[in-house]
């Protein structure tokens, strides 16, 4: 683990510098018009500005897929990695540089299919970072293949007669993993909820898993059609410890008071299939975090050499 | 130097944050040194340096001279920048040479607690200035008009966010009579860790005034839990208090309500005599405040996952606390 | 049924004065033969002998008792002078049952006149099957001129302990101590060290068993072996190659080892897990091989070079990420402790079959550095160089060792440590005006790396084709240029390398070229050949990618050049095999390509280190008239 001061950013920009949202903007986003990724990008940029995160001490990590272009559109440090492997990379970064703020963007194929093993273990490690799964229920970049979260019966290029298996429920999976510390769900078409959820995820100390429900305007434009048109199909989980969005009260009148510390209730909510629950399902800031349990005392080169001499003494002939 | 064995114990508990601060300073010093060396070295010296760096395996296989020549020395910095760098190096060396003394301060006669801490941290502040200057010079961005002042000692309140995060921990020896805890609130920021070693007669619950939602606060007689102070990622204040004072811990991650976060292991009787400038009434208010903050609300909704509320009478300390409260507030028993 | 050979008589012992001797202790797994062997090796080294110890490891954790496949133990070659390899055949064996002895006999591990001390309680068993097995084994062994000495080990041990299963190894150690005249005080010190976590009582009991064995040999065994000792004047350390890798990693200032368990690489992380945190580092055991390399790359990207350690199947899984490290010019050190392949292959056994996969195994054009230490000492020192080259050349550095180095134990000069071996602290200074993610020097392809935290340097690393600002770019010019920049770095490194030194004369009839752990055995074979008047020299390569320079010039001075490798190659004369379709040794393919010299090859995949005598045989086979002078 490295310890560094990283003093200059604040100095360079002088203490009272206020980062504007535009200072977090990278290349112009090239997602399709109407893609939910745009909303998430805006929400993240807004969050960074609100929290005044220092751009050079912020890390965007992604895998491969449409949503994994995310880092290119941010003006922070970015790591556009391999398909399914965003989480191991983020783990390495956070372990070695715990002072960096780390955000991970994955798609549904990235996170729940090819990278599912890493997903399970990243939740277990519980390193302090925000992991967003941008879930549009389809492989978009490779043009319309079934993903684990594709609704059953949905026709794609690989399952033209309809998706064969019932979709995986990522929230249920996440809640089932030992040491899960933050599990939330939000939707791209409810921007203020999206923002509030990401903010809660950032504020949480630990691995914050956020599933963002999205539509792919090209391949799955209609998967959440009913919920988009009929707000009563959406149930907001509200709690002072989770997400509160008073501005949505008028539109989304179906609400449940849910204490995010109640795991059993969270699991019961996750199992509901008749409506879409948005909000923080579960939160426990007391779960051990890997970067803390693995924290080591740094050594200077001279100290290392002295210790290594002792080590060699153990092996002396 | 530690006159009091408790100072050594406090330093031992803070070993990790101390090592982290030292590693930052040492790292900056090493970078600065090698920058200066790279600018003054001859080709031969650079080849020799490369040979050492490549290790013994490379001796037979890699031409260190050619290796070094691959990386010509970058343009030397301007003379005023190099001079500033030399000064910065001097400051960093002085800080490294100080050893544990850097992390210990003593409140002496006529000085106040806050001023003592400020003075002690100012040394560290100078180190931060030196680090920044070293980095600016290496990055070719040093500008005397804007940056020369960085080597002046600066007070904690003038530090920026990043500096506060890397502020060194501090052990402060203080007489009980001088323990004006309100002054400590100025330093509750970043990851600052302050451990007070309290000598002589002291108010029984001075640190209750430092209990704020994000701050780890600890009063202890035997030093138990000091490691938790060191390991806490936010600001933390602890006091090694004399026997007879209150002992309690306020752990911000233990819950949302103050009573969930605060655990009182010993609550002393209300003081009857003044200590220094503290009147008995004033100190009694602190004790009452502690009891009040720790009081379990009588109707606690059973919140699964949360720390369950201790039942009245569950143990001695709580029992005493409860009965004392009932006495003091005149509320008749509800159970 | 009496034992087939005469029992030891209390006649005056026969003293054998030899420059070297090879000893084995074999047992069922879990009977402690390895501890006995380790102590014997360590004490011999302390007394001033050259020592090379290898572990004999069965593939299963708990194989059934008394089966040849379960043979487990140590093989210790002790010499007057430094010993560089495991040697040829074993001269003296202590076996806890006749089946494990049979296993060694069947793999031709034993010298024709070897002395075999074997537990004989099996001959007296109540179980007729066991007795029959004993008899069959004795018959099979009688084909050679072995001298079999039955020893009632268990009966003897029972005189002082209840459970001889746990003490036989110390009795055996006592036998060896007497036969080889080892220093009993040193042995006791080693026992105390080995059992430091146990009670005083355990130590005392082990010492009692040791002395029992010592006195039993005094009275009953008429063989004494004397190997002159030359205590070293320089301080020495003794360890296996994996421990040396672990220590080298610490000495190089690396702070993260990310790994997933795989034989025979795991013991690097066992060692590091025990001590690394003291040094401000950590071992992260990842959820799989892919995650392990991903974590290492993430950490390397964010700061100091990290490393991952694996073996063949694990390296295969890491392939995609290795390509990523190369494409994004993220420094990374990977240690591949090679085992037999392909696929799961021979997990515990040595092979050098991953050479081409290491160099060429990534998809696309993926130039990177591949090096191989030739000795256990080099396992330590190579890590410092590897870390440094990874950082300087911004690329993947692979270090290829193998099960021979990983489990071999030998003393070497204690390194003189230097602080400057260690990685510099993280540089978080703001980037220079206009500095790019890949500021390629057009000549060399080298560039300065920017790590997160450096103001003004923000960019997004990507495995997609990119320009010097790390912007995704699919244009043909950019892909051609960036490919050239990544490739150029290897040419630059090669320009820094010095031509390798020939072992023996610089010209002659045959040059034997090897790489990695075969150095000791090859040079020993060449020494013997030269003693016989053959004009043979040897060359051991450490850099495989890029190759060391000047090879063609060196090869020109020999009539014939042949590689010796522990990987499979067709032999000329095999059915269907022609000059054209012959599948050649992996190094020879590289050398032929680089030099256009008709390099021959000789390779074997015996699942054990090459023996000098088989190399000698191969040398003779390549010379006119079988090398007859």
Coordinates of N, CA and C in Angstrom, one line a residue, chain C residues 347-491:
Chain C
X347 N 1.6 -31.6 -12.5 CA 1.6 -30.4 -11.6 C 2.8 -30.2 -10.7
X348 N 3.4 -31.3 -10.3 CA 4.5 -31.1 -9.3 C 5.9 -31.2 -10.0
X349 N 5.9 -31.5 -11.3 CA 7.2 -31.9 -11.9 C 7.7 -30.8 -12.9
X350 N 9.0 -30.9 -13.1 CA 9.6 -29.8 -13.8 C 9.5 -30.0 -15.3
X351 N 9.4 -28.9 -16.1 CA 9.4 -28.9 -17.5 C 9.7 -27.5 -18.0
X352 N 10.2 -27.4 -19.2 CA 10.5 -26.0 -19.7 C 9.7 -25.8 -21.0
X353 N 8.4 -26.2 -20.9 CA 7.6 -26.2 -22.1 C 6.8 -24.9 -22.4
X354 N 6.9 -24.0 -21.5 CA 6.1 -22.7 -21.6 C 6.9 -21.6 -22.3
X355 N 8.1 -21.9 -22.9 CA 8.9 -20.8 -23.4 C 8.2 -20.1 -24.6
X356 N 7.7 -20.9 -25.6 CA 7.1 -20.2 -26.7 C 5.7 -19.6 -26.3
X357 N 5.0 -20.3 -25.4 CA 3.7 -19.8 -25.0 C 4.0 -18.5 -24.2
X358 N 5.1 -18.4 -23.5 CA 5.3 -17.2 -22.8 C 5.6 -16.0 -23.7
X359 N 6.4 -16.3 -24.7 CA 6.8 -15.2 -25.6 C 5.7 -14.9 -26.6
X360 N 5.1 -15.9 -27.1 CA 4.1 -15.7 -28.2 C 2.7 -15.9 -27.9
X361 N 2.4 -16.3 -26.6 CA 1.1 -16.8 -26.2 C 0.0 -15.7 -26.2
X362 N 0.3 -14.4 -26.3 CA -0.7 -13.5 -26.3 C -1.2 -13.2 -27.7
X363 N -2.5 -12.9 -27.8 CA -3.0 -12.6 -29.1 C -2.5 -11.3 -29.6
X364 N -2.6 -11.1 -30.9 CA -2.1 -9.8 -31.5 C -0.6 -9.8 -31.3
X365 N 0.0 -8.6 -31.7 CA 1.4 -8.5 -31.6 C 1.7 -7.9 -30.2
X366 N 2.4 -8.7 -29.4 CA 2.5 -8.4 -28.0 C 3.9 -8.5 -27.5
X367 N 4.8 -7.6 -27.9 CA 6.2 -7.6 -27.5 C 6.4 -7.4 -26.0
X368 N 7.1 -8.2 -25.3 CA 7.4 -8.0 -23.9 C 8.7 -8.8 -23.6
X369 N 9.1 -8.6 -22.4 CA 10.4 -9.1 -21.9 C 10.2 -10.5 -21.3
X370 N 11.1 -11.4 -21.6 CA 11.0 -12.7 -21.0 C 12.5 -13.1 -20.5
X371 N 12.6 -13.4 -19.3 CA 13.9 -13.7 -18.7 C 13.8 -15.0 -17.9
X372 N 15.0 -15.7 -17.7 CA 15.0 -16.9 -17.0 C 16.2 -17.0 -16.1
X373 N 16.0 -17.1 -14.8 CA 17.2 -17.3 -13.9 C 17.7 -18.7 -14.1
X374 N 19.0 -18.9 -13.9 CA 19.6 -20.2 -14.2 C 19.9 -20.9 -12.8
X375 N 19.9 -20.1 -11.7 CA 20.3 -20.7 -10.5 C 19.3 -20.2 -9.4
X376 N 19.4 -20.8 -8.2 CA 18.5 -20.3 -7.1 C 18.9 -18.9 -6.7
X377 N 20.2 -18.7 -6.7 CA 20.7 -17.4 -6.4 C 20.2 -16.3 -7.4
X378 N 20.1 -16.7 -8.6 CA 19.6 -15.8 -9.6 C 18.1 -15.5 -9.4
X379 N 17.4 -16.5 -8.9 CA 16.0 -16.3 -8.6 C 15.8 -15.1 -7.7
X380 N 16.7 -14.9 -6.8 CA 16.6 -13.7 -5.9 C 16.9 -12.4 -6.7
X381 N 18.1 -12.4 -7.4 CA 18.6 -11.2 -8.0 C 17.8 -10.8 -9.2
X382 N 17.2 -11.8 -9.9 CA 16.5 -11.4 -11.1 C 15.2 -10.6 -10.9
X383 N 14.7 -10.7 -9.7 CA 13.5 -9.9 -9.4 C 13.7 -8.4 -9.3
X384 N 14.9 -8.1 -8.9 CA 15.3 -6.7 -8.8 C 15.4 -6.1 -10.3
X385 N 16.1 -6.9 -11.1 CA 16.2 -6.5 -12.5 C 14.9 -6.4 -13.2
X386 N 14.0 -7.4 -12.9 CA 12.7 -7.6 -13.6 C 11.9 -6.4 -13.3
X387 N 11.8 -6.0 -12.0 CA 11.0 -4.8 -11.6 C 11.5 -3.6 -12.3
X388 N 12.8 -3.4 -12.3 CA 13.4 -2.2 -12.9 C 13.1 -2.2 -14.4
X389 N 13.2 -3.3 -15.1 CA 13.0 -3.3 -16.5 C 11.5 -3.0 -16.8
X390 N 10.6 -3.6 -16.0 CA 9.2 -3.4 -16.2 C 8.9 -2.0 -16.2
X391 N 9.4 -1.3 -15.2 CA 9.2 0.1 -15.0 C 9.8 1.0 -16.1
X392 N 11.0 0.7 -16.4 CA 11.7 1.5 -17.4 C 11.1 1.3 -18.8
X393 N 10.8 0.0 -19.1 CA 10.3 -0.2 -20.5 C 8.8 -0.3 -20.5
X394 N 8.1 0.0 -19.4 CA 6.7 0.1 -19.4 C 6.1 -1.1 -20.0
X395 N 6.5 -2.3 -19.6 CA 5.9 -3.5 -20.2 C 5.8 -4.6 -19.2
X396 N 5.3 -5.7 -19.7 CA 5.3 -7.0 -19.0 C 6.7 -7.6 -19.0
X397 N 7.2 -8.0 -17.8 CA 8.4 -8.8 -17.7 C 8.0 -10.2 -17.2
X398 N 8.3 -11.2 -18.0 CA 8.0 -12.5 -17.5 C 9.3 -13.2 -17.0
X399 N 9.2 -13.8 -15.8 CA 10.4 -14.5 -15.3 C 10.0 -16.0 -15.3
X400 N 10.7 -16.8 -16.0 CA 10.4 -18.2 -16.1 C 11.4 -19.0 -15.2
X401 N 10.8 -19.6 -14.2 CA 11.6 -20.5 -13.4 C 10.9 -21.9 -13.6
X402 N 11.2 -22.9 -12.9 CA 10.5 -24.1 -13.0 C 10.6 -24.9 -11.7
X403 N 9.9 -26.1 -11.7 CA 9.8 -26.8 -10.5 C 11.2 -27.2 -9.9
X404 N 12.2 -27.3 -10.8 CA 13.5 -27.7 -10.3 C 14.1 -26.6 -9.4
X405 N 14.0 -25.4 -9.9 CA 14.5 -24.2 -9.1 C 13.5 -24.0 -7.9
X406 N 12.3 -24.2 -8.1 CA 11.3 -23.9 -7.1 C 11.5 -24.8 -5.8
X407 N 11.8 -26.0 -6.1 CA 11.9 -26.9 -4.9 C 13.3 -27.3 -4.6
X408 N 14.3 -27.0 -5.5 CA 15.6 -27.3 -5.2 C 16.1 -26.4 -4.1
X409 N 17.0 -26.9 -3.2 CA 17.5 -26.1 -2.1 C 19.0 -26.1 -2.1
X410 N 19.6 -25.0 -2.2 CA 21.1 -25.0 -2.2 C 21.6 -23.7 -1.6
X411 N 22.8 -23.7 -1.0 CA 23.3 -22.5 -0.4 C 23.9 -21.5 -1.5
X412 N 23.8 -20.3 -1.2 CA 24.5 -19.3 -2.1 C 25.0 -18.1 -1.3
X413 N 25.8 -17.3 -1.9 CA 26.4 -16.1 -1.1 C 25.3 -15.2 -0.7
X414 N 25.3 -14.8 0.5 CA 24.2 -13.9 1.0 C 24.3 -12.6 0.2
X415 N 23.2 -12.1 -0.4 CA 23.3 -10.9 -1.1 C 23.7 -9.7 -0.3
X416 N 24.4 -8.8 -0.9 CA 24.7 -7.5 -0.2 C 23.6 -6.6 -0.6
X417 N 22.7 -6.3 0.3 CA 21.5 -5.6 0.0 C 21.7 -4.1 -0.3
X418 N 20.9 -3.6 -1.2 CA 21.1 -2.1 -1.5 C 19.7 -1.5 -1.5
X419 N 19.6 -0.4 -0.9 CA 18.3 0.4 -0.8 C 17.9 0.8 -2.3
X420 N 18.9 1.0 -3.1 CA 18.6 1.5 -4.4 C 17.9 0.5 -5.3
X421 N 17.9 -0.8 -4.9 CA 17.1 -1.8 -5.6 C 15.6 -1.5 -5.6
X422 N 15.2 -0.8 -4.6 CA 13.8 -0.6 -4.4 C 13.1 0.4 -5.3
X423 N 11.9 0.2 -5.6 CA 11.1 1.2 -6.4 C 11.1 2.5 -5.7
X424 N 11.2 3.6 -6.5 CA 11.2 4.9 -6.0 C 9.8 5.2 -5.5
X425 N 9.7 6.1 -4.5 CA 8.3 6.5 -4.0 C 7.5 7.0 -5.2
X426 N 6.2 7.0 -5.0 CA 5.3 7.4 -6.1 C 5.6 8.9 -6.4
X427 N 5.6 9.2 -7.7 CA 5.9 10.5 -8.1 C 4.5 11.1 -8.5
X428 N 4.1 12.1 -7.6 CA 2.8 12.7 -7.8 C 2.9 14.1 -8.3
X429 N 4.1 14.5 -8.7 CA 4.3 15.9 -9.2 C 3.3 16.1 -10.4
X430 N 2.9 17.4 -10.6 CA 2.1 17.6 -11.8 C 2.8 17.3 -13.0
X431 N 2.1 16.9 -14.0 CA 2.8 16.5 -15.3 C 3.3 17.8 -16.0
X432 N 4.3 17.5 -16.8 CA 4.9 18.7 -17.6 C 3.8 19.3 -18.5
X433 N 4.0 20.5 -18.8 CA 3.1 21.1 -19.8 C 3.0 20.3 -21.1
X434 N 1.9 19.9 -21.5 CA 1.7 19.1 -22.7 C 2.1 17.7 -22.7
X435 N 2.5 17.2 -21.5 CA 2.9 15.8 -21.4 C 1.7 14.8 -21.7
X436 N 2.0 13.8 -22.5 CA 0.9 12.9 -22.9 C 1.0 11.6 -22.2
X437 N 0.0 10.8 -22.3 CA -0.1 9.5 -21.7 C 1.0 8.6 -22.2
X438 N 1.3 8.7 -23.5 CA 2.4 8.0 -24.1 C 3.3 8.9 -24.9
X439 N 4.2 9.6 -24.2 CA 5.1 10.5 -24.9 C 6.2 9.7 -25.5
X440 N 5.9 8.9 -26.5 CA 6.9 8.0 -27.1 C 8.1 8.8 -27.7
X441 N 9.3 8.4 -27.3 CA 10.5 8.8 -27.9 C 10.5 8.1 -29.3
X442 N 10.5 8.9 -30.4 CA 10.3 8.2 -31.7 C 11.4 7.2 -32.0
X443 N 12.6 7.4 -31.4 CA 13.6 6.4 -31.7 C 13.4 5.2 -30.9
X444 N 13.2 5.4 -29.6 CA 13.2 4.2 -28.7 C 11.9 3.7 -28.3
X445 N 10.8 4.4 -28.5 CA 9.5 3.9 -28.0 C 9.3 4.1 -26.5
X446 N 10.3 4.6 -25.8 CA 10.2 4.7 -24.4 C 9.4 6.0 -24.0
X447 N 8.7 5.9 -22.9 CA 7.9 7.1 -22.5 C 7.8 7.1 -21.0
X448 N 7.5 8.2 -20.4 CA 7.3 8.3 -19.0 C 5.8 8.0 -18.7
X449 N 5.7 7.2 -17.6 CA 4.3 6.8 -17.2 C 3.7 7.8 -16.3
X450 N 2.4 8.0 -16.5 CA 1.6 8.9 -15.6 C 0.7 8.1 -14.7
X451 N 0.8 8.3 -13.4 CA -0.1 7.6 -12.5 C -1.2 8.5 -12.0
X452 N -2.3 7.9 -11.6 CA -3.4 8.7 -11.1 C -2.9 9.5 -9.9
X453 N -3.4 10.7 -9.8 CA -3.0 11.5 -8.7 C -2.2 12.7 -9.2
X454 N -1.6 12.5 -10.4 CA -0.7 13.6 -10.9 C -1.6 14.6 -11.6
X455 N -1.6 15.8 -11.1 CA -2.4 16.9 -11.6 C -2.1 17.1 -13.1
X456 N -3.1 17.4 -13.8 CA -3.0 17.7 -15.2 C -2.7 16.5 -16.1
X457 N -2.7 15.3 -15.6 CA -2.3 14.2 -16.4 C -3.5 13.3 -16.8
X458 N -4.7 13.7 -16.5 CA -5.9 12.8 -16.6 C -6.0 12.2 -18.0
X459 N -6.1 10.9 -18.1 CA -6.4 10.3 -19.3 C -7.0 8.9 -19.0
X460 N -7.5 8.3 -20.0 CA -8.2 7.0 -19.8 C -7.3 5.9 -20.5
X461 N -6.9 5.0 -19.7 CA -6.1 3.8 -20.2 C -7.1 2.9 -21.0
X462 N -6.6 2.4 -22.1 CA -7.5 1.5 -22.8 C -6.8 0.5 -23.6
X463 N -7.3 -0.7 -23.7 CA -6.7 -1.8 -24.5 C -7.1 -1.7 -26.0
X464 N -8.0 -0.7 -26.3 CA -8.2 -0.5 -27.7 C -7.0 0.2 -28.3
X465 N -6.9 0.1 -29.6 CA -5.9 0.9 -30.3 C -6.0 2.3 -29.9
X466 N -4.9 3.0 -29.6 CA -4.9 4.3 -29.2 C -3.8 5.2 -29.7
X467 N -4.0 6.5 -29.6 CA -2.9 7.4 -30.0 C -2.1 7.7 -28.8
X468 N -1.1 8.7 -28.9 CA -0.2 9.0 -27.8 C -0.9 9.6 -26.7
X469 N -2.2 10.1 -26.9 CA -2.9 10.7 -25.8 C -3.9 9.6 -25.2
X470 N -3.7 8.4 -25.6 CA -4.6 7.3 -25.1 C -6.0 7.5 -25.6
X471 N -6.2 8.2 -26.7 CA -7.5 8.3 -27.3 C -7.7 7.2 -28.2
X472 N -8.9 6.6 -28.1 CA -9.2 5.4 -29.0 C -9.1 5.9 -30.4
X473 N -8.3 5.1 -31.2 CA -8.0 5.5 -32.6 C -7.9 4.2 -33.4
X474 N -8.7 4.2 -34.5 CA -8.6 3.0 -35.3 C -7.9 3.2 -36.6
X475 N -7.3 4.4 -36.7 CA -6.7 4.7 -38.0 C -5.4 3.9 -38.3
X476 N -5.2 3.5 -39.5 CA -4.1 2.6 -39.8 C -2.8 3.2 -39.4
X477 N -2.6 4.5 -39.7 CA -1.3 5.1 -39.4 C -1.0 5.0 -37.9
X478 N -2.0 5.3 -37.1 CA -1.8 5.2 -35.6 C -1.5 3.8 -35.1
X479 N -2.2 2.9 -35.7 CA -2.0 1.5 -35.2 C -0.6 1.0 -35.6
X480 N -0.2 1.4 -36.8 CA 1.1 1.0 -37.3 C 2.2 1.7 -36.4
X481 N 2.0 2.9 -36.1 CA 3.0 3.7 -35.3 C 3.1 3.2 -33.9
X482 N 1.9 3.0 -33.3 CA 1.9 2.5 -31.9 C 2.5 1.1 -31.7
X483 N 2.2 0.3 -32.7 CA 2.7 -1.1 -32.7 C 4.2 -1.0 -32.8
X484 N 4.7 -0.1 -33.7 CA 6.2 0.1 -33.8 C 6.8 0.5 -32.5
X485 N 6.1 1.4 -31.8 CA 6.7 2.0 -30.6 C 6.8 0.9 -29.5
X486 N 5.8 0.0 -29.4 CA 5.8 -1.1 -28.4 C 6.9 -2.1 -28.8
X487 N 7.0 -2.3 -30.1 CA 8.0 -3.3 -30.5 C 9.4 -2.8 -30.4
X488 N 9.6 -1.5 -30.7 CA 10.9 -0.9 -30.6 C 11.6 -1.1 -29.3
X489 N 10.8 -1.1 -28.3 CA 11.4 -1.2 -26.9 C 12.3 -2.4 -26.8
X490 N 11.9 -3.5 -27.4 CA 12.7 -4.7 -27.3 C 14.0 -4.6 -28.0
X491 N 14.0 -3.9 -29.2 CA 15.2 -3.7 -29.9 C 16.1 -2.9 -29.0

